Coordinates of C-alpha atoms in Angstrom, one line a residue:
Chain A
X147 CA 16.6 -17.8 7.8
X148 CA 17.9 -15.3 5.0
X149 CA 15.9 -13.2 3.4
X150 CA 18.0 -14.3 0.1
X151 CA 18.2 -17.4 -1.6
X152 CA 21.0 -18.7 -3.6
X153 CA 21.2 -17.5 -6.9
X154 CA 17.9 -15.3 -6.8
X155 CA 16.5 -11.9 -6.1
X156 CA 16.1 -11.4 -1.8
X157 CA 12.7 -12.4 -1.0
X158 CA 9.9 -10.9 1.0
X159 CA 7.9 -13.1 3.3
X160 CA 4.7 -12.2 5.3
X161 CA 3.1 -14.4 7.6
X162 CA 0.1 -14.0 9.9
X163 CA -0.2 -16.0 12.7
X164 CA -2.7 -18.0 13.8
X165 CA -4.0 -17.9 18.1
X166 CA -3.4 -14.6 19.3
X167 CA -5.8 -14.4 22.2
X168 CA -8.6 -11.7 22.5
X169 CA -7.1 -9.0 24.0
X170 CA -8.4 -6.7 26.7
X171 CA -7.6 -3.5 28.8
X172 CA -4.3 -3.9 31.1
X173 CA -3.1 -6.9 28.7
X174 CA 0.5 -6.8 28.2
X175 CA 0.4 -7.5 24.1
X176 CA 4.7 -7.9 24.2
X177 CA 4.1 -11.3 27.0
X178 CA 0.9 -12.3 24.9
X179 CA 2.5 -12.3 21.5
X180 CA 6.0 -13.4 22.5
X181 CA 4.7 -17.5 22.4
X182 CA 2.5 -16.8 19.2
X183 CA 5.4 -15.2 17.5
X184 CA 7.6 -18.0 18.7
X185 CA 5.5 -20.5 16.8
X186 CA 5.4 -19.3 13.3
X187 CA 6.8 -21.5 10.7
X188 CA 9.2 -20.3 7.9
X189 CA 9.3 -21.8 4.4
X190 CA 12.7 -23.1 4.8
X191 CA 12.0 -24.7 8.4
X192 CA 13.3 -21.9 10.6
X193 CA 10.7 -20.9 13.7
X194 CA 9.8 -17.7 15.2
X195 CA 11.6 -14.3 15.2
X196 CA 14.6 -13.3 14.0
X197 CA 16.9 -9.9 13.2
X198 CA 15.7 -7.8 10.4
X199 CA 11.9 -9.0 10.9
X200 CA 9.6 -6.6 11.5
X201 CA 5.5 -6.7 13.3
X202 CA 3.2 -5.5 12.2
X203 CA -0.3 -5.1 14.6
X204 CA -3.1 -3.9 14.0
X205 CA -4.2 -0.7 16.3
X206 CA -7.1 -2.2 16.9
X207 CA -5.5 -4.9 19.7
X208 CA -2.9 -2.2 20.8
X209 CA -5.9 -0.2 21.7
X210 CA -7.9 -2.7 23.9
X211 CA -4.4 -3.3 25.6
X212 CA -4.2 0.3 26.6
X213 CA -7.6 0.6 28.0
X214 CA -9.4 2.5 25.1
X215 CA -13.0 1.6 24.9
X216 CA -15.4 3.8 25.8
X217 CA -19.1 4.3 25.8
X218 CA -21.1 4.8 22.6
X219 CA -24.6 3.4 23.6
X220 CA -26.3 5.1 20.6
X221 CA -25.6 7.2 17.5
X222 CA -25.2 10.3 19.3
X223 CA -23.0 8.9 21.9
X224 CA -20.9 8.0 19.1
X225 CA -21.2 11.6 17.4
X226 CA -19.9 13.1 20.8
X227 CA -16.4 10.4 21.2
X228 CA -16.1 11.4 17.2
X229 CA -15.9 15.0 17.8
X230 CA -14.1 14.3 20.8
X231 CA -11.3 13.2 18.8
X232 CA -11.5 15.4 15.5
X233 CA -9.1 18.6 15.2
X234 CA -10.7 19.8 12.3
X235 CA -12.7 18.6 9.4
X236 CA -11.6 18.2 6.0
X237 CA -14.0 17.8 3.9
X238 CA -17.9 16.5 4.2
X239 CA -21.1 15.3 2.4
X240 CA -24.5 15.1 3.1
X241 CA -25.4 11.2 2.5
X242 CA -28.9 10.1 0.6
X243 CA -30.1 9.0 4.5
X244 CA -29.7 12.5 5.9
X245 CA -26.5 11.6 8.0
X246 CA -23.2 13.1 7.1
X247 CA -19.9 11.8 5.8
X248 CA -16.9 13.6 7.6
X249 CA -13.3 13.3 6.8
X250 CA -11.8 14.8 9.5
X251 CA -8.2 15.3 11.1
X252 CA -8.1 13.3 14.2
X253 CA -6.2 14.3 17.5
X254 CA -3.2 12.2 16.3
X255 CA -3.1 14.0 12.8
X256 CA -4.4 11.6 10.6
X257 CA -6.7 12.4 8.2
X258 CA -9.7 9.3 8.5
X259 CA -13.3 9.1 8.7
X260 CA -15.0 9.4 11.9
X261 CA -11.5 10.4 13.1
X262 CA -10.3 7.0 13.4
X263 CA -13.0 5.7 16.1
X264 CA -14.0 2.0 15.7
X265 CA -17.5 0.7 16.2
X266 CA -16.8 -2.6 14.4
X267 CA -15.5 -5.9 16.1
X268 CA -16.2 -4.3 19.5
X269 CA -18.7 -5.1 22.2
X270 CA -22.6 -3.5 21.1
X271 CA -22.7 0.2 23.6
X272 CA -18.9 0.8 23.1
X273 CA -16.1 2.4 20.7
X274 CA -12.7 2.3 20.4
X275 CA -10.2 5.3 20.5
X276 CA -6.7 5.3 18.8
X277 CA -4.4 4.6 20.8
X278 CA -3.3 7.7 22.4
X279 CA 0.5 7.6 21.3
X280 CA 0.8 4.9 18.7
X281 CA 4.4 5.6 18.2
X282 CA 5.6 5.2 21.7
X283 CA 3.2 2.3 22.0
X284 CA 5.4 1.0 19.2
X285 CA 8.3 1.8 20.6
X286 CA 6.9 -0.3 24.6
X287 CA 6.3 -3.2 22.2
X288 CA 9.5 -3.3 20.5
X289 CA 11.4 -2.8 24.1
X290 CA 8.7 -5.6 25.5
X291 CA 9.4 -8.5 22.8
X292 CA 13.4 -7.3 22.6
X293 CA 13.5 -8.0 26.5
X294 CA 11.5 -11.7 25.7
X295 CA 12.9 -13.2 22.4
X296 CA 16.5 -10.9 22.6
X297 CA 15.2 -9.9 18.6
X298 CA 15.0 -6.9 18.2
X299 CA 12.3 -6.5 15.5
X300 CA 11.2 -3.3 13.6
X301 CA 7.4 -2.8 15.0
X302 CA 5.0 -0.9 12.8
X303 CA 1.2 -0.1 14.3
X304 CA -1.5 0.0 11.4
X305 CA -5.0 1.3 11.1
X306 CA -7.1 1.1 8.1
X307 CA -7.9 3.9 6.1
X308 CA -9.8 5.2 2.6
X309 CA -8.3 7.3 0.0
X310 CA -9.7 10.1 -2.5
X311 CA -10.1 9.4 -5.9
X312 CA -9.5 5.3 -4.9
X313 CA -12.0 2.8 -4.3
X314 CA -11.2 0.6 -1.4
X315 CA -9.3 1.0 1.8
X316 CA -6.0 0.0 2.8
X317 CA -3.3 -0.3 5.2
X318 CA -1.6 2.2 7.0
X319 CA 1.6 2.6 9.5
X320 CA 0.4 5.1 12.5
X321 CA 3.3 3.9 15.3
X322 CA 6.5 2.6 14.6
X323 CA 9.8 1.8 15.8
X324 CA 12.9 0.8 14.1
X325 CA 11.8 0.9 11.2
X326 CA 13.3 3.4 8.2
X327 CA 9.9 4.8 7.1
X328 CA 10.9 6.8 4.2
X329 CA 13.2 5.5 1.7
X330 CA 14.6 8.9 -0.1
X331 CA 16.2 7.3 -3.4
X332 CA 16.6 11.0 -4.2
X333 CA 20.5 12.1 -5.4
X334 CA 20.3 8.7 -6.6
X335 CA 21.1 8.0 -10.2
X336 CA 18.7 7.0 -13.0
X337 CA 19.7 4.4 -15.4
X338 CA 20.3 7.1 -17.8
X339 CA 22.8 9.2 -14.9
X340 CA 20.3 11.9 -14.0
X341 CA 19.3 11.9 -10.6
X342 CA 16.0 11.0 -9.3
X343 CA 14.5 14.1 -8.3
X344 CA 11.3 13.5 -6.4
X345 CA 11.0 9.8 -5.4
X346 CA 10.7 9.3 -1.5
X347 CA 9.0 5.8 -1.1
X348 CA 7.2 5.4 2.0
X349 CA 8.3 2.2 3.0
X350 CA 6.5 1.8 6.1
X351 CA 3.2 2.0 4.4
X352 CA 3.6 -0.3 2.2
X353 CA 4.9 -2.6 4.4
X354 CA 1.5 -2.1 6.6
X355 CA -0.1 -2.8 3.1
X356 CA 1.9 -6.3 2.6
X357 CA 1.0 -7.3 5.7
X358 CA -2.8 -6.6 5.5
X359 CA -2.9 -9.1 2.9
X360 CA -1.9 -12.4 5.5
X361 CA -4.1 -10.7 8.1
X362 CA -7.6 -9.8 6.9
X363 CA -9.8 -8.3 9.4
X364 CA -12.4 -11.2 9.7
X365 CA -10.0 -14.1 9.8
X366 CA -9.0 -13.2 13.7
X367 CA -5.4 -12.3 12.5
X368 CA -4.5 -8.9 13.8
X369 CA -0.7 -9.7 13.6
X370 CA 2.0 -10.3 11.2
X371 CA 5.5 -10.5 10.9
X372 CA 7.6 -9.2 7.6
X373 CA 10.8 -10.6 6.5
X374 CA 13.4 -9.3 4.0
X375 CA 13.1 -5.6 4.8
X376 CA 15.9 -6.4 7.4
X377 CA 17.9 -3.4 5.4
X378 CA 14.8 -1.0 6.4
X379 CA 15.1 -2.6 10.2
X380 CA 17.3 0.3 12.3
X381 CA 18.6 0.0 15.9
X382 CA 17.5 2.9 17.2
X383 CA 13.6 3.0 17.4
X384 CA 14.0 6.3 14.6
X385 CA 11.6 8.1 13.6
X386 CA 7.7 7.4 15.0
X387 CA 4.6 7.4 11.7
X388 CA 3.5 11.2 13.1
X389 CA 6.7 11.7 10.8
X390 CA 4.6 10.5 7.7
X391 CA 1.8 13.2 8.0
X392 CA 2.3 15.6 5.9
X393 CA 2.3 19.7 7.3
X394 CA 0.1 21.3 6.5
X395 CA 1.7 24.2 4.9
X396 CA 2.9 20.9 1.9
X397 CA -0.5 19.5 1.9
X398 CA -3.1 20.9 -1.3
X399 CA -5.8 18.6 0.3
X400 CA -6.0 19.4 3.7
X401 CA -9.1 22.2 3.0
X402 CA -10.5 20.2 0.5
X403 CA -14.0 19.2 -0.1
Chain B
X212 CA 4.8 -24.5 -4.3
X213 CA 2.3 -24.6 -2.1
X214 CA 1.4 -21.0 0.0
X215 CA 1.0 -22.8 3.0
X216 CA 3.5 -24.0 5.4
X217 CA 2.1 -26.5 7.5
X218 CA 1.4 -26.1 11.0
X219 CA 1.3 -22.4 10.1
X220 CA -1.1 -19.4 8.5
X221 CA -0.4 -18.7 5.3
X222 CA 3.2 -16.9 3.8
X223 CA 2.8 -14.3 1.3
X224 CA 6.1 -14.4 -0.7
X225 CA 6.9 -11.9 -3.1
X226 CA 10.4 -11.2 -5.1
X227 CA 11.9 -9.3 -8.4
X228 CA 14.1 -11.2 -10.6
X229 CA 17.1 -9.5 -12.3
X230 CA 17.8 -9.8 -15.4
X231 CA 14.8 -7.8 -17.6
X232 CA 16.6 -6.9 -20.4
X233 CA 16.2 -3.4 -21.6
X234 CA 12.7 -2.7 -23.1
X235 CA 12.2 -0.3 -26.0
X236 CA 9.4 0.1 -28.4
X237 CA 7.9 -2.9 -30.1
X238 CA 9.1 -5.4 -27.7
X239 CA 6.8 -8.5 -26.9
X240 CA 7.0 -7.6 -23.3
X241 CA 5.6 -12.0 -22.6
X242 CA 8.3 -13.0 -24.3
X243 CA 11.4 -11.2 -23.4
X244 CA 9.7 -11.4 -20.0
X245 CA 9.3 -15.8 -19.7
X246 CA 12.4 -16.9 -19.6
X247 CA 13.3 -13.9 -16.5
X248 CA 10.5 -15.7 -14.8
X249 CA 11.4 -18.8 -15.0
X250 CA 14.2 -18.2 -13.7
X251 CA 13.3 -17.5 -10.1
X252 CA 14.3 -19.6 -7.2
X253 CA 11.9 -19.6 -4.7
X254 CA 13.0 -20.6 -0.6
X255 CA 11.6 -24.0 -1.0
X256 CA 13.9 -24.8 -4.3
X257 CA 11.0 -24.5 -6.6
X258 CA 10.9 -22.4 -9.7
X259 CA 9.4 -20.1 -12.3
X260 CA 5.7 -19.5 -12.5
X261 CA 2.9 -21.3 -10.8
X262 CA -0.9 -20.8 -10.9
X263 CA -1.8 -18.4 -8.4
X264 CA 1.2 -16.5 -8.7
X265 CA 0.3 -12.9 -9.2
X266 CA 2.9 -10.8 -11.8
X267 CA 3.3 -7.1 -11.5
X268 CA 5.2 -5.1 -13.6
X269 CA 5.6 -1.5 -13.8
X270 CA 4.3 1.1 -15.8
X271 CA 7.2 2.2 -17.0
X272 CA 8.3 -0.9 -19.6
X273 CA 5.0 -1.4 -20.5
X274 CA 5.0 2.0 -21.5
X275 CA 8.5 1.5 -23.6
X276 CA 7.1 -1.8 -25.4
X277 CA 4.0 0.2 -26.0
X278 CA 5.9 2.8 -28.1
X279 CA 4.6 5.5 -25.8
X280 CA 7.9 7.7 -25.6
X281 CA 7.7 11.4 -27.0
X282 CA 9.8 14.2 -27.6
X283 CA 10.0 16.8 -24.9
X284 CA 13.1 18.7 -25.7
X285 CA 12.5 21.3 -22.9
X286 CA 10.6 22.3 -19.6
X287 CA 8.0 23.9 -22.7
X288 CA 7.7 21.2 -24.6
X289 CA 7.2 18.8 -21.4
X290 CA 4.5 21.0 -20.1
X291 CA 2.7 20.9 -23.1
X292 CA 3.1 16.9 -23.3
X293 CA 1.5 16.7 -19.7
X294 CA -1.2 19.6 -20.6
X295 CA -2.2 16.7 -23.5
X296 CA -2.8 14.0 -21.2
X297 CA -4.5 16.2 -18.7
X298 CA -8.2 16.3 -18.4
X299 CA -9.2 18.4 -15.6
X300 CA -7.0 20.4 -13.1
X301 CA -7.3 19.0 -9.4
X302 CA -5.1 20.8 -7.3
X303 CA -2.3 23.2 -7.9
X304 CA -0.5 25.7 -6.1
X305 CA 2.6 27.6 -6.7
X306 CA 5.9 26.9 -5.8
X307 CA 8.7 28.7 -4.2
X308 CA 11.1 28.7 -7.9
X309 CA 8.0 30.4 -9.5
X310 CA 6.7 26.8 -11.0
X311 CA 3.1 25.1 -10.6
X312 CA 2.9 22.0 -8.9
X313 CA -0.6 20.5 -10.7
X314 CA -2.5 17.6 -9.2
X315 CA -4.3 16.4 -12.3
X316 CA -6.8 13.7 -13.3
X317 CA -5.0 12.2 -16.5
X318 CA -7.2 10.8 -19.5
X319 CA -6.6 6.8 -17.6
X320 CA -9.3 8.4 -15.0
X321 CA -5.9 8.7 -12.7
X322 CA -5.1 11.6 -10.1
X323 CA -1.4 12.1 -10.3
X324 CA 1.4 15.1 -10.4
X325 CA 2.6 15.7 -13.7
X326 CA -0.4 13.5 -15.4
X327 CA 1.6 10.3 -15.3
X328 CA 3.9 11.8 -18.0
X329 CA 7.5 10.1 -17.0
X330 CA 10.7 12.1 -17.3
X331 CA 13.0 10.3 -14.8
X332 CA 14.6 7.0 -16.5
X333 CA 13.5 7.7 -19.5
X334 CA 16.4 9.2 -22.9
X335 CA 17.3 13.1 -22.7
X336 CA 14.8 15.0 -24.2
X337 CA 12.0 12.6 -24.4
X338 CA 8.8 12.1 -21.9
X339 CA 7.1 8.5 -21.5
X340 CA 3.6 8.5 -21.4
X341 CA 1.3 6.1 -19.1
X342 CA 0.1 3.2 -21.4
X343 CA -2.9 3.9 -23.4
X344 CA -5.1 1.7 -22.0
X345 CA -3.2 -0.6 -19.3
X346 CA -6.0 -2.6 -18.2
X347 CA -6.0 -4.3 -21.8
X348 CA -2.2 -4.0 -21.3
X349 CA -2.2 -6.3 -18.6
X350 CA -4.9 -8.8 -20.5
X351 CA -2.5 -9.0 -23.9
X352 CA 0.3 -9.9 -21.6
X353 CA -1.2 -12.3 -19.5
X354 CA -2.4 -14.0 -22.6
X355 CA 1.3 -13.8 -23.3
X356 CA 2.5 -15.4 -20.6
X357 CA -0.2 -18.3 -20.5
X358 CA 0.6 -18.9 -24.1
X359 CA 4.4 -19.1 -23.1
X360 CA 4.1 -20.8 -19.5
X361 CA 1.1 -22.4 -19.6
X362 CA 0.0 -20.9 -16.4
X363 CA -2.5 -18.3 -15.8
X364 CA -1.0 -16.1 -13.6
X365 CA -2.8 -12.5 -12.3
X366 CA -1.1 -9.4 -14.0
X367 CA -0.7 -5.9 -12.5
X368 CA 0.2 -3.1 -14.2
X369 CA 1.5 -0.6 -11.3
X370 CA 2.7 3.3 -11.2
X371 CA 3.8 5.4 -8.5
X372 CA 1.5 8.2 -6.8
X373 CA 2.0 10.5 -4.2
X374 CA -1.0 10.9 -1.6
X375 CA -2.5 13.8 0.0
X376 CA -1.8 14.1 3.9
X377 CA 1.1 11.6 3.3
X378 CA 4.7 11.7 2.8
X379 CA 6.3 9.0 0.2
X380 CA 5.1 7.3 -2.7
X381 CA 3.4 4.4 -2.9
X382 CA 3.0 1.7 -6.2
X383 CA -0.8 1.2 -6.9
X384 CA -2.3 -0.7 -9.5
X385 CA -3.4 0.8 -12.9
X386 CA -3.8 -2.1 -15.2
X387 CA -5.0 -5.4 -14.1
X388 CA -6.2 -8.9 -15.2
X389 CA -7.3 -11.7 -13.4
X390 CA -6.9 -10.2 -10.0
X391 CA -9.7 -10.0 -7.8
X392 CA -9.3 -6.0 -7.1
X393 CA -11.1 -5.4 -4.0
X394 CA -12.3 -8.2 -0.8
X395 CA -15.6 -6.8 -0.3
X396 CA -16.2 -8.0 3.2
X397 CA -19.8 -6.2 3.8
X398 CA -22.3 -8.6 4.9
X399 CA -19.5 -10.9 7.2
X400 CA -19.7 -10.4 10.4
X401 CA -17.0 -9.1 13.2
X402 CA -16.1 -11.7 16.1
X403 CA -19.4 -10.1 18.1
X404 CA -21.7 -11.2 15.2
X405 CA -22.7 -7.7 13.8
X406 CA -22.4 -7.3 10.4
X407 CA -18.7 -5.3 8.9
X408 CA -20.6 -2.2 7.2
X409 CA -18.0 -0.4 5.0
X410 CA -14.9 -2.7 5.2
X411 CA -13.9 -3.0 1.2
X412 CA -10.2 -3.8 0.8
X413 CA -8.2 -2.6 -2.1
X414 CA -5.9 -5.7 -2.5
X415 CA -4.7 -4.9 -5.5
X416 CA -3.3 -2.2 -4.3
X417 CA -1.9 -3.7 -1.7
X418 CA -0.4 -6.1 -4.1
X419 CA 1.8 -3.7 -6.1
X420 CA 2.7 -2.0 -2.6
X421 CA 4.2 -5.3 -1.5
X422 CA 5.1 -5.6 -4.9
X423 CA 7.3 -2.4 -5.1
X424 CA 9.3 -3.4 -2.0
X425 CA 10.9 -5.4 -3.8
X426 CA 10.9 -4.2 -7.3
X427 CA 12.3 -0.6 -6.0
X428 CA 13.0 2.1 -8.4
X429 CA 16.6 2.0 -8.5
X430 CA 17.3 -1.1 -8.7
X431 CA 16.6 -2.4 -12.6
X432 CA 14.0 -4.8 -11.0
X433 CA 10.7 -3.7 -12.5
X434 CA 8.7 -7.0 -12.7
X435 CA 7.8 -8.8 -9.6
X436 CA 6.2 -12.5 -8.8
X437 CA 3.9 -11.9 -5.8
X438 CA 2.9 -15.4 -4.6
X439 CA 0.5 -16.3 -2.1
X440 CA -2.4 -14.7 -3.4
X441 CA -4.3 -17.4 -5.7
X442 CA -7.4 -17.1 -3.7
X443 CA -7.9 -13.7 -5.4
X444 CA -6.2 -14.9 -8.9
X445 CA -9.6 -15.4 -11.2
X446 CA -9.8 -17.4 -13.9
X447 CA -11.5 -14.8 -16.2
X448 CA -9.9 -11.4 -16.7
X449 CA -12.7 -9.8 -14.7
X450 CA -12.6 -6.1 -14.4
X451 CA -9.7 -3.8 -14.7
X452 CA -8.0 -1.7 -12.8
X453 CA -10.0 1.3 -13.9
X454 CA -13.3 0.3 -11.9
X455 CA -10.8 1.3 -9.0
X456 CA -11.0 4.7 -9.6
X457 CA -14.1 6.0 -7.5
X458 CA -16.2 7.6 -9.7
X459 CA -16.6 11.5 -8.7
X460 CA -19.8 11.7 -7.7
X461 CA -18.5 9.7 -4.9
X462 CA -15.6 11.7 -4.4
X463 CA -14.9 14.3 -1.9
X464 CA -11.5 15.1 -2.8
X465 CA -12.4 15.5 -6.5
X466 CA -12.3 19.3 -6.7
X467 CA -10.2 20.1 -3.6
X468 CA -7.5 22.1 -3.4

């Protein structure tokens, strides 16, 4: 379908859908998603995927895939996989039960608590790691459902993540390919002809953000597919998310606490 | 419409219409705003508003209706506009031209560069200030709207915010009524049957990031319809965007720098 519709504005869609199987190590996620993708209805009747789409999967599936549990039978097992995957910390707190919140640079750069390891949704005695390269993950995806559905969709990888000075967490893109994760509107014009000095939207994340909200993370829904950012959509696989952590040497927060 | 397609999960839809006129001060932002909104076209031939719809506009005209334009004739007279809405220094750091780059909590409760004061889009030789108080903002124009349309739609009132360890901007919300701000999914449990500790998701925010890829900043769009959502549109205002800023003493990133 177009993303357009006569006589209006383009639209975005985002859809979620439903019967992606649980996933576990050695799955190949591009053969498992190619019939689920397949079967997704569009408003105007149109099925499946199509050019300019992009999808969107939560790490969490991409890292049972790869093989990424790993033992965490009690709290201090799961202290040692957390330090095993922290650079450095950022900042920390003593919490009223004597344990301690860490915000911590992780071994992929991001800056998460407990360095993006996930104890939630996975079986009691384990956690789950990152996965180890989430933008060339992206980038097997992409190749795997291009080879299946001959679409060659953007693919973004998201994790979840909190924010200073914001309640609440939200979406984030840490792999991607073919997707134009900046856009850099600066040299543009304002409506007044002055350029735009300092806006650089990133794109990608809020494209990981759209699509969290036809997810969830309780309703079994780990993928999603987003239409009408086909302009964002590049043949090459571009630029990976590492791209969208800041350096250091720009960063004001990365000593903070 | 309906949100649901059958056979399938869910679509979130979300578009911009052209067509906002020019705002400037004393403007009844509902009404110049009603007949851009009904208007839209959506993909299955429906138009305008519907309940559940979700409308998010930007700062920025709220800020013109508002009257909240000032004179700031000169890099002095702007830094002394943004000194007035600062309340405490977060971060700063010199740059290479000899210049400050402040992070700064802004008397909204907000963390932003420059305070929120607005010099892009706006006349030569004026600033625009954030709107006084944008949560009741977005209540007097919802009231608007349902007085005009006779639906009830969510409002958000969004600005643009860079993010520590991040490149790009991103939209959040900073006014809101009748959104459900944040899914608090503590107390529901994972597919293993353990209960999700700490998973509270900003949709709101999520909102005005889906919201902004289509609104973009160039592009004279700066109201969009995000529909999809009624299942967090509430019938009562509820609270404001402002209980989304988390208060300090929770805050690790408060003083950082």
């Amino acid at each position: 379908m177009s993303a357009s519709t006569p006589g209006s504005a383009p639209v975005l869609l985002a859809q979620a859908p439903d019967g992606v199987p649980t996933i576990t190590s050695g799955d190949d996620l591009a053969a498992l998603l190619t019939p689920v993708l397949a079967a997704l209805t569009w408003p105007d009747g149109s099925t499946g995927l199509a050019e300019g789409d992009v999808v969107v999967v939560a790490s969490k599936i991409v890292a049972k895939a790869e093989g990424r549990l790993v033992a965490a039978r009690d709290d201090a097992e799961r202290d040692q996989v957390i330090a095993g995957e922290t650079v450095r910390v950022v900042a920390e707190r003593a919490r009223p039960d004597g344990t301690t919140l860490r915000i911590v640079e992780n071994r992929q750069g991001l800056v998460m608590a407990a360095a993006g390891v996930d104890t939630s949704d996975v079986p009691a005695g384990t956690a789950l790691l990152l996965p180890e390269d989430p933008d060339d993950s992206a980038r097997r995806l992409r190749r795997g459902l291009n080879a299946r559905t001959g679409v060659r969709p953007g693919v973004l990888i998201t994790d979840t993540v909190g924010r200073p000075w914001r309640r609440g967490v939200v979406d984030l893109a840490i792999g991607a390919a073919g997707v134009q994760l900046l856009a850099d509107l600066r040299g543009r014009a304002d409506a007044y002809g002055r350029e735009l000095t300092s806006t650089v939207v990133a794109v990608a994340d809020e494209i990981a953000a759209a699509a969290e909200l036809v997810k969830g993370k309780v309703s079994g829904r780990p993928v999603a597919v987003v239409r009408g950012m086909g302009h964002a959509v590049t043949r090459e696989d571009g630029d990976g998310a590492a791209s969208l952590i800041r350096p250091p040497a720009e960063d004001l927060f990365r000593h903070g606490g």
